[in-house]
mmCIF file of C-alpha atoms in Angstrom:
data_model
loop_
_atom_site.group_PDB
_atom_site.id
_atom_site.type_symbol
_atom_site.label_atom_id
_atom_site.label_comp_id
_atom_site.label_asym_id
_atom_site.label_seq_id
_atom_site.Cartn_x
_atom_site.Cartn_y
_atom_site.Cartn_z
ATOM 1 C CA MET A 195 144.038 83.172 40.401
ATOM 2 C CA GLY A 196 144.145 86.944 41.015
ATOM 3 C CA ALA A 197 141.292 89.065 42.341
ATOM 4 C CA HIS A 198 140.693 90.527 38.880
ATOM 5 C CA ALA A 199 140.300 87.070 37.358
ATOM 6 C CA LYS A 200 137.646 86.157 39.936
ATOM 7 C CA VAL A 201 135.552 89.250 39.158
ATOM 8 C CA LEU A 202 135.958 89.190 35.364
ATOM 9 C CA PRO A 203 133.279 86.534 34.622
ATOM 10 C CA TYR A 204 130.690 88.787 36.276
ATOM 11 C CA LEU A 205 132.005 91.993 34.695
ATOM 12 C CA ARG A 206 131.690 90.429 31.232
ATOM 13 C CA LEU A 207 127.914 90.470 31.754
ATOM 14 C CA VAL A 208 127.866 94.256 32.249
ATOM 15 C CA PRO A 209 127.726 95.258 28.521
ATOM 16 C CA LEU A 210 124.974 92.693 27.871
ATOM 17 C CA VAL A 211 122.916 93.964 30.808
ATOM 18 C CA LEU A 212 123.390 97.569 29.666
ATOM 19 C CA LEU A 213 122.313 96.686 26.122
ATOM 20 C CA LEU A 214 119.268 94.907 27.518
ATOM 21 C CA LEU A 215 118.339 97.950 29.629
ATOM 22 C CA PHE A 216 118.898 100.212 26.629
ATOM 23 C CA GLY A 217 116.517 98.110 24.541
ATOM 24 C CA ILE A 218 113.904 97.969 27.313
ATOM 25 C CA SER A 219 114.040 101.757 27.707
ATOM 26 C CA PHE A 220 112.446 102.168 24.270
ATOM 27 C CA VAL A 221 109.507 100.027 25.331
ATOM 28 C CA TRP A 222 109.140 100.953 28.973
ATOM 29 C CA ASP A 223 111.122 103.437 31.074
ATOM 30 C CA PHE A 224 109.126 104.094 34.252
ATOM 31 C CA PRO A 225 106.512 106.295 32.522
ATOM 32 C CA GLY A 226 104.960 108.634 35.094
ATOM 33 C CA VAL A 227 106.554 106.690 37.960
ATOM 34 C CA SER A 228 108.213 108.527 40.848
ATOM 35 C CA LEU A 229 109.809 107.548 44.152
ATOM 36 C CA THR A 230 109.425 109.439 47.403
ATOM 37 C CA LEU A 231 112.210 109.203 50.014
ATOM 38 C CA PHE A 232 112.268 111.274 53.193
ATOM 39 C CA GLY A 233 109.776 113.672 51.659
ATOM 40 C CA TYR A 234 111.829 114.098 48.486
ATOM 41 C CA THR A 235 110.228 112.998 45.211
ATOM 42 C CA LEU A 236 112.446 111.366 42.589
ATOM 43 C CA PRO A 237 110.933 111.016 39.100
ATOM 44 C CA LEU A 238 112.043 107.687 37.641
ATOM 45 C CA GLU A 239 110.930 108.283 34.071
ATOM 46 C CA GLY A 240 113.910 108.043 31.670
ATOM 47 C CA LEU A 241 116.187 106.410 34.275
ATOM 48 C CA LEU A 242 116.865 103.250 32.244
ATOM 49 C CA LEU A 243 117.889 105.236 29.165
ATOM 50 C CA VAL A 244 120.242 107.503 31.121
ATOM 51 C CA VAL A 245 122.079 104.787 33.071
ATOM 52 C CA SER A 246 122.265 102.348 30.129
ATOM 53 C CA VAL A 247 123.628 104.964 27.713
ATOM 54 C CA SER A 248 126.127 106.257 30.308
ATOM 55 C CA GLY A 249 127.266 102.718 31.065
ATOM 56 C CA LEU A 250 127.647 101.823 27.388
ATOM 57 C CA ILE A 251 129.613 105.023 26.768
ATOM 58 C CA GLY A 252 131.942 104.151 29.672
ATOM 59 C CA PHE A 253 132.439 100.622 28.367
ATOM 60 C CA LEU A 254 132.907 101.637 24.712
ATOM 61 C CA THR A 255 135.298 104.459 25.639
ATOM 62 C CA ASN A 256 137.583 102.079 27.517
ATOM 63 C CA TRP A 257 137.233 99.425 24.801
ATOM 64 C CA LEU A 258 138.217 101.968 22.132
ATOM 65 C CA ALA A 259 141.172 103.241 24.184
ATOM 66 C CA ILE A 260 142.520 99.714 24.766
ATOM 67 C CA THR A 261 141.941 98.752 21.127
ATOM 68 C CA MET A 262 143.833 101.852 19.962
ATOM 69 C CA LEU A 263 146.849 100.719 21.977
ATOM 70 C CA PHE A 264 147.421 97.895 19.482
ATOM 71 C CA ASN A 265 145.426 98.760 16.350
ATOM 72 C CA PRO A 266 145.818 99.494 13.535
ATOM 73 C CA ARG A 267 149.040 97.478 13.436
ATOM 74 C CA GLU A 268 150.096 99.155 10.182
ATOM 75 C CA ARG A 269 149.877 102.904 9.590
ATOM 76 C CA ARG A 270 146.612 103.891 7.877
ATOM 77 C CA PRO A 271 145.996 107.114 5.890
ATOM 78 C CA ILE A 272 143.127 108.267 8.135
ATOM 79 C CA PHE A 273 143.241 106.240 11.352
ATOM 80 C CA GLY A 274 147.019 106.304 11.740
ATOM 81 C CA GLN A 275 148.645 103.515 13.752
ATOM 82 C CA GLY A 276 148.148 102.004 17.194
ATOM 83 C CA LEU A 277 150.161 103.527 20.025
ATOM 84 C CA ILE A 278 152.339 100.469 20.706
ATOM 85 C CA PRO A 279 153.082 99.593 17.030
ATOM 86 C CA ALA A 280 153.893 103.262 16.360
ATOM 87 C CA GLN A 281 156.249 103.369 19.371
ATOM 88 C CA ARG A 282 157.626 99.848 18.826
ATOM 89 C CA ASP A 283 161.312 100.752 19.251
ATOM 90 C CA ARG A 284 160.604 102.851 22.331
ATOM 91 C CA VAL A 285 158.482 100.083 23.881
ATOM 92 C CA ILE A 286 161.260 97.546 23.246
ATOM 93 C CA PHE A 287 163.822 99.917 24.773
ATOM 94 C CA ARG A 288 161.693 100.467 27.879
ATOM 95 C CA LEU A 289 160.894 96.781 28.355
ATOM 96 C CA ALA A 290 164.513 95.696 27.864
ATOM 97 C CA ARG A 291 165.758 98.343 30.281
ATOM 98 C CA ALA A 292 163.122 97.426 32.875
ATOM 99 C CA VAL A 293 164.077 93.741 32.652
ATOM 100 C CA SER A 294 167.831 94.419 32.818
ATOM 101 C CA GLU A 295 167.606 96.966 35.661
ATOM 102 C CA GLU A 296 164.780 95.634 37.809
ATOM 103 C CA LEU A 297 164.258 91.922 37.112
ATOM 104 C CA ILE A 298 167.465 90.202 35.950
ATOM 105 C CA ASN A 299 170.353 92.510 36.728
ATOM 106 C CA GLU A 300 173.889 91.577 37.751
ATOM 107 C CA GLU A 301 173.376 92.070 41.493
ATOM 108 C CA ILE A 302 170.188 89.982 41.577
ATOM 109 C CA ILE A 303 171.881 87.101 39.737
ATOM 110 C CA LYS A 304 174.874 87.231 42.103
ATOM 111 C CA GLN A 305 172.577 87.269 45.133
ATOM 112 C CA LYS A 306 170.576 84.281 43.873
ATOM 113 C CA ILE A 307 173.770 82.311 43.151
ATOM 114 C CA GLU A 308 175.084 82.964 46.663
ATOM 115 C CA GLU A 309 171.733 82.231 48.345
ATOM 116 C CA SER A 310 171.206 79.002 46.426
ATOM 117 C CA GLY A 311 174.570 77.547 47.466
ATOM 118 C CA VAL A 312 174.748 75.963 44.027
ATOM 119 C CA ILE A 313 178.544 76.165 43.741
ATOM 120 C CA PRO A 314 179.318 74.326 47.048
ATOM 121 C CA ARG A 315 176.631 71.780 46.182
ATOM 122 C CA TYR A 316 178.113 71.069 42.777
ATOM 123 C CA ARG A 317 181.602 71.018 44.283
ATOM 124 C CA GLU A 318 180.564 68.171 46.570
ATOM 125 C CA MET A 319 178.794 66.454 43.685
ATOM 126 C CA ALA A 320 181.880 66.745 41.467
ATOM 127 C CA LEU A 321 184.098 65.402 44.255
ATOM 128 C CA GLY A 322 181.760 62.452 44.767
ATOM 129 C CA VAL A 323 181.698 61.667 41.041
ATOM 130 C CA THR A 324 185.496 61.928 40.846
ATOM 131 C CA ARG A 325 185.949 59.559 43.786
ATOM 132 C CA SER A 326 183.413 57.120 42.345
ATOM 133 C CA VAL A 327 185.117 57.074 38.938
ATOM 134 C CA ILE A 328 188.638 56.752 40.309
ATOM 135 C CA GLU A 329 187.656 53.919 42.659
ATOM 136 C CA ASP A 330 185.962 52.000 39.845
ATOM 137 C CA PRO A 331 188.116 48.910 39.036
ATOM 138 C CA ASP A 332 186.993 48.931 35.398
ATOM 139 C CA PHE A 333 188.091 52.558 35.023
ATOM 140 C CA ARG A 334 191.516 51.812 36.499
ATOM 141 C CA ARG A 335 191.966 48.782 34.271
ATOM 142 C CA ASP A 336 190.978 50.705 31.134
ATOM 143 C CA LEU A 337 193.186 53.648 32.104
ATOM 144 C CA LYS A 338 196.207 51.401 32.623
ATOM 145 C CA ARG A 339 195.570 49.677 29.303
ATOM 146 C CA LEU A 340 195.323 52.974 27.410
ATOM 147 C CA VAL A 341 198.436 54.404 29.088
ATOM 148 C CA ALA A 342 200.388 51.188 28.450
ATOM 149 C CA GLU A 343 199.383 51.121 24.773
ATOM 150 C CA TYR A 344 200.317 54.769 24.332
ATOM 151 C CA LEU A 345 203.695 54.392 26.071
ATOM 152 C CA ARG A 346 204.595 51.248 24.127
ATOM 153 C CA GLU A 347 203.666 52.964 20.877
ATOM 154 C CA MET A 348 205.750 56.018 21.730
ATOM 155 C CA LEU A 349 208.708 54.030 23.042
ATOM 156 C CA GLY A 350 208.596 51.793 19.980
ATOM 157 C CA SER A 351 209.251 54.786 17.723
ATOM 158 C CA GLU A 352 212.841 55.109 16.499
ATOM 159 C CA ALA A 353 212.686 58.895 16.671
ATOM 160 C CA MET A 354 211.479 58.755 20.271
ATOM 161 C CA ARG A 355 214.224 56.293 21.262
ATOM 162 C CA GLN A 356 216.844 58.635 19.806
ATOM 163 C CA LYS A 357 215.385 61.560 21.753
ATOM 164 C CA LEU A 358 215.363 59.501 24.953
ATOM 165 C CA THR A 359 218.951 58.402 24.343
ATOM 166 C CA ARG A 360 220.117 62.002 23.915
ATOM 167 C CA PHE A 361 218.121 63.028 26.970
ATOM 168 C CA ALA A 362 219.639 60.215 29.069
ATOM 169 C CA VAL A 363 223.164 61.146 27.979
ATOM 170 C CA GLN A 364 222.548 64.793 28.901
ATOM 171 C CA LYS A 365 221.216 63.817 32.316
ATOM 172 C CA ILE A 366 224.182 61.484 32.975
ATOM 173 C CA GLU A 367 226.617 64.253 32.061
ATOM 174 C CA ALA A 368 224.743 66.768 34.216
ATOM 175 C CA TYR A 369 224.655 64.351 37.152
ATOM 176 C CA ALA A 370 228.381 63.566 36.843
ATOM 177 C CA GLY A 371 229.208 67.253 36.911
ATOM 178 C CA GLU A 372 232.657 68.754 36.566
ATOM 179 C CA GLY A 373 234.448 66.938 39.417
ATOM 180 C CA ALA A 374 236.130 63.551 39.586
ATOM 181 C CA SER A 375 232.923 61.790 38.473
ATOM 182 C CA GLY A 376 232.692 64.016 35.433
ATOM 183 C CA LEU A 377 236.361 63.460 34.601
ATOM 184 C CA ALA A 378 235.941 59.675 34.906
ATOM 185 C CA LEU A 379 232.882 59.769 32.628
ATOM 186 C CA ARG A 380 234.692 61.804 29.988
ATOM 187 C CA VAL A 381 237.700 59.493 30.104
ATOM 188 C CA TYR A 382 235.435 56.430 29.824
ATOM 189 C CA ARG A 383 233.586 57.893 26.862
ATOM 190 C CA PHE A 384 236.828 58.917 25.216
ATOM 191 C CA LEU A 385 238.194 55.395 25.523
ATOM 192 C CA ASN A 386 234.948 53.505 24.828
ATOM 193 C CA GLU A 387 232.251 55.792 23.376
ATOM 194 C CA ALA A 388 230.639 52.929 21.465
ATOM 195 C CA ASP A 389 230.166 50.867 24.627
ATOM 196 C CA PHE A 390 228.715 53.899 26.442
ATOM 197 C CA GLN A 391 226.183 54.516 23.668
ATOM 198 C CA ARG A 392 225.322 50.825 23.497
ATOM 199 C CA ARG A 393 224.590 50.676 27.244
ATOM 200 C CA VAL A 394 222.382 53.789 27.103
ATOM 201 C CA GLU A 395 220.512 52.512 24.037
ATOM 202 C CA LYS A 396 220.018 49.130 25.690
ATOM 203 C CA ALA A 397 218.512 50.801 28.754
ATOM 204 C CA VAL A 398 216.174 52.813 26.501
ATOM 205 C CA ASP A 399 215.204 49.695 24.519
ATOM 206 C CA GLU A 400 214.202 47.949 27.751
ATOM 207 C CA LEU A 401 211.804 50.744 28.742
ATOM 208 C CA PRO A 402 208.728 49.232 26.955
ATOM 209 C CA HIS A 403 209.164 46.074 29.039
ATOM 210 C CA SER A 404 209.128 48.147 32.229
ATOM 211 C CA VAL A 405 205.790 49.843 31.494
ATOM 212 C CA ASP A 406 203.663 47.307 33.390
ATOM 213 C CA THR A 407 205.905 47.568 36.446
ATOM 214 C CA ALA A 408 205.690 51.362 36.367
ATOM 215 C CA LEU A 409 201.907 51.284 35.977
ATOM 216 C CA ASP A 410 201.600 49.263 39.177
ATOM 217 C CA GLU A 411 202.391 52.546 40.956
ATOM 218 C CA LEU A 412 199.439 54.229 39.214
ATOM 219 C CA ASP A 413 196.950 52.903 41.780
ATOM 220 C CA ALA A 414 198.703 54.743 44.594
ATOM 221 C CA LEU A 415 198.672 57.961 42.555
ATOM 222 C CA LEU A 416 194.976 57.599 41.730
ATOM 223 C CA ASP A 417 194.175 57.021 45.409
ATOM 224 C CA GLN A 418 195.708 60.415 46.214
ATOM 225 C CA ILE A 419 193.615 62.398 43.693
ATOM 226 C CA PRO A 420 190.352 62.680 45.746
ATOM 227 C CA GLU A 421 192.341 63.656 48.839
ATOM 228 C CA LYS A 422 194.266 66.290 46.884
ATOM 229 C CA ILE A 423 191.046 67.693 45.414
ATOM 230 C CA GLU A 424 189.294 67.721 48.801
ATOM 231 C CA ALA A 425 192.270 69.427 50.428
ATOM 232 C CA ARG A 426 191.962 72.252 47.899
ATOM 233 C CA SER A 427 188.163 72.250 47.700
ATOM 234 C CA GLU A 428 187.897 75.739 49.197
ATOM 235 C CA GLU A 429 190.278 77.102 46.568
ATOM 236 C CA ILE A 430 188.339 75.300 43.835
ATOM 237 C CA GLU A 431 185.061 76.741 45.136
ATOM 238 C CA THR A 432 186.545 80.248 45.257
ATOM 239 C CA TRP A 433 187.866 79.883 41.725
ATOM 240 C CA ALA A 434 184.533 78.535 40.425
ATOM 241 C CA THR A 435 182.646 81.366 42.138
ATOM 242 C CA ARG A 436 184.998 83.918 40.606
ATOM 243 C CA VAL A 437 184.521 82.397 37.150
ATOM 244 C CA VAL A 438 180.715 82.356 37.442
ATOM 245 C CA LEU A 439 180.537 85.908 38.802
ATOM 246 C CA GLY A 440 182.928 87.061 36.099
ATOM 247 C CA PHE A 441 180.605 85.575 33.518
ATOM 248 C CA VAL A 442 177.624 87.312 35.148
ATOM 249 C CA GLU A 443 179.423 90.667 35.196
ATOM 250 C CA ASN A 444 180.064 90.388 31.469
ATOM 251 C CA LEU A 445 176.488 89.311 30.771
ATOM 252 C CA ASP A 446 174.657 91.960 28.736
ATOM 253 C CA VAL A 447 171.074 91.293 29.820
ATOM 254 C CA TYR A 448 169.769 94.467 28.184
ATOM 255 C CA GLY A 449 171.456 93.626 24.880
ATOM 256 C CA MET A 450 170.086 90.067 24.883
ATOM 257 C CA VAL A 451 166.522 91.148 25.674
ATOM 258 C CA ALA A 452 166.574 94.058 23.220
ATOM 259 C CA SER A 453 168.074 92.040 20.353
ATOM 260 C CA ASN A 454 165.564 89.241 20.925
ATOM 261 C CA MET A 455 162.608 91.631 21.013
ATOM 262 C CA GLN A 456 163.815 93.447 17.887
ATOM 263 C CA GLN A 457 162.935 90.266 16.024
ATOM 264 C CA TYR A 458 159.300 90.585 17.141
ATOM 265 C CA ASP A 459 156.853 91.973 14.612
ATOM 266 C CA GLU A 460 153.888 94.118 15.701
ATOM 267 C CA ARG A 461 151.608 91.112 16.153
ATOM 268 C CA LYS A 462 154.092 89.183 18.305
ATOM 269 C CA LEU A 463 154.883 92.254 20.417
ATOM 270 C CA GLU A 464 151.151 92.800 20.936
ATOM 271 C CA GLN A 465 150.752 89.173 22.007
ATOM 272 C CA LEU A 466 153.659 89.495 24.452
ATOM 273 C CA ILE A 467 152.101 92.516 26.143
ATOM 274 C CA LYS A 468 148.608 91.037 26.167
ATOM 275 C CA ASN A 469 149.847 87.792 27.723
ATOM 276 C CA THR A 470 151.017 89.753 30.768
ATOM 277 C CA THR A 471 148.313 92.456 30.976
ATOM 278 C CA ASN A 472 145.220 91.031 29.278
ATOM 279 C CA GLU A 473 143.444 90.294 32.557
ATOM 280 C CA GLN A 474 143.990 93.852 33.808
ATOM 281 C CA LEU A 475 143.032 95.417 30.459
ATOM 282 C CA ASN A 476 139.769 93.471 30.360
ATOM 283 C CA TYR A 477 139.077 94.455 33.963
ATOM 284 C CA ILE A 478 139.522 98.137 33.067
ATOM 285 C CA LYS A 479 137.383 97.756 29.947
ATOM 286 C CA TYR A 480 134.386 96.195 31.704
ATOM 287 C CA LEU A 481 134.789 98.370 34.789
ATOM 288 C CA GLY A 482 134.190 101.352 32.500
ATOM 289 C CA GLY A 483 130.638 100.101 32.002
ATOM 290 C CA VAL A 484 130.047 99.885 35.764
ATOM 291 C CA LEU A 485 131.442 103.363 36.407
ATOM 292 C CA GLY A 486 129.438 104.715 33.478
ATOM 293 C CA PHE A 487 126.291 103.215 35.003
ATOM 294 C CA PHE A 488 126.880 105.053 38.280
ATOM 295 C CA GLY A 489 127.788 108.163 36.316
ATOM 296 C CA GLY A 490 124.355 107.943 34.736
ATOM 297 C CA LEU A 491 122.824 108.092 38.209
ATOM 298 C CA VAL A 492 124.733 111.329 38.820
ATOM 299 C CA ILE A 493 123.342 112.725 35.557
ATOM 300 C CA TRP A 494 119.845 111.614 36.566
ATOM 301 C CA GLN A 495 119.870 113.088 40.095
ATOM 302 C CA PRO A 496 123.193 114.913 40.774
ATOM 303 C CA ALA A 497 122.599 115.982 44.388
ATOM 304 C CA VAL A 498 121.107 112.740 45.626
ATOM 305 C CA ALA A 499 123.584 110.526 43.746
ATOM 306 C CA LEU A 500 126.661 112.487 44.883
ATOM 307 C CA ALA A 501 125.464 112.492 48.493
ATOM 308 C CA LEU A 502 124.784 108.764 48.352
ATOM 309 C CA PHE A 503 128.098 107.917 46.664
ATOM 310 C CA GLY A 504 130.019 110.162 49.071
ATOM 311 C CA THR A 505 128.449 108.497 52.100
ATOM 312 C CA VAL A 506 129.009 104.979 50.760
ATOM 313 C CA GLY A 507 132.581 105.876 49.767
ATOM 314 C CA LEU A 508 133.422 107.162 53.252
ATOM 315 C CA LEU A 509 131.907 104.084 54.863
ATOM 316 C CA LEU A 510 133.881 101.758 52.595
ATOM 317 C CA TYR A 511 137.092 103.705 53.219
ATOM 318 C CA GLY A 512 136.610 103.519 56.991
ATOM 319 C CA LEU A 513 135.837 99.802 56.813
ATOM 320 C CA ASP A 514 138.947 99.216 54.690
ATOM 321 C CA VAL A 515 141.177 101.065 57.169
ATOM 322 C CA LEU A 516 139.678 99.127 60.082
ATOM 323 C CA LEU A 517 140.145 95.735 58.422
ATOM 324 C CA TYR A 518 143.698 96.636 57.398
ATOM 325 C CA ARG A 519 144.639 97.519 60.960
ATOM 326 C CA LEU A 520 143.017 94.398 62.381
ATOM 327 C CA ARG A 521 144.924 92.259 59.890
ATOM 328 C CA HIS A 522 148.335 93.819 60.584
ATOM 329 C CA GLU A 523 148.171 94.412 64.338
ATOM 330 C CA PRO A 524 149.010 90.740 65.219
ATOM 331 C CA ASP A 525 152.059 90.867 62.931
ATOM 332 C CA GLU A 526 153.260 94.140 64.477
ATOM 333 C CA ALA A 527 152.757 92.769 67.992
ATOM 334 C CA ALA A 528 154.709 89.617 67.147
ATOM 335 C CA ALA A 529 157.527 91.674 65.625
ATOM 336 C CA SER A 530 157.819 93.866 68.727
#
């Protein structure tokens, strides 16, 4: 709870006390009473009326000024419109710019990301999850089953077998080359093309039966994945950082805040401002009554009141300076 919030419950009593004094002044207001101090006579008659009226004027002036910030919400023929509703677009512009430049700008977001260490932390978390999943026997079994089903389905397709046959023939020809091996292959195909095609097609037809044998090697490949990822973890972290910072650089904070606030009507905008400043506004409003009360004392006895307030003010200022120095001297000594 702030200092203002602690004082507010007492300040709320100020207008009631002033009204009470104002009412009493009509019945009794020190009639014929005077006070003598250091040989100086101070007539007290009319004191209650002066200080109560001055205090009420101070309170009502501040209350009216704060009320006129927000009311009337809609423009009226005589009373016009409240300051904030009338300057709605300007208020939104100022608030959005203050948020985007001072509170949530690009540099602040980057600094918080770097200070938090969130990217290295999530890198380690992702690596741990990856290792846990890959080492899970159920995951490996399901993965092998899905891969086997997919390969058998693909290899069982006539179109796919034809593509594989053509691919195998091309690879055999490329491997044989143009030398003696290539010449022997061409002679063999010239003399027995049908047998050549039959052998290639037979090898392709046997591929579905070799899937399980091939998948036995999948475990060794899966075992290498965490090591490969960990070996390149620094590169992954750098890439992730670059992606996140790139996103931040393209983030239009001002545009987001402004577009969101443009949807606020006068009442909602008023509520937004009051939610953040209501305590301070109430403090100012009730403090006006206190200051008005002391102003009434100046009206009542200008010389005495000003001398008294000046003396008290100087004493309070000196005490404040002394306490401030006493509070900060240990910190300065420790720093040096």
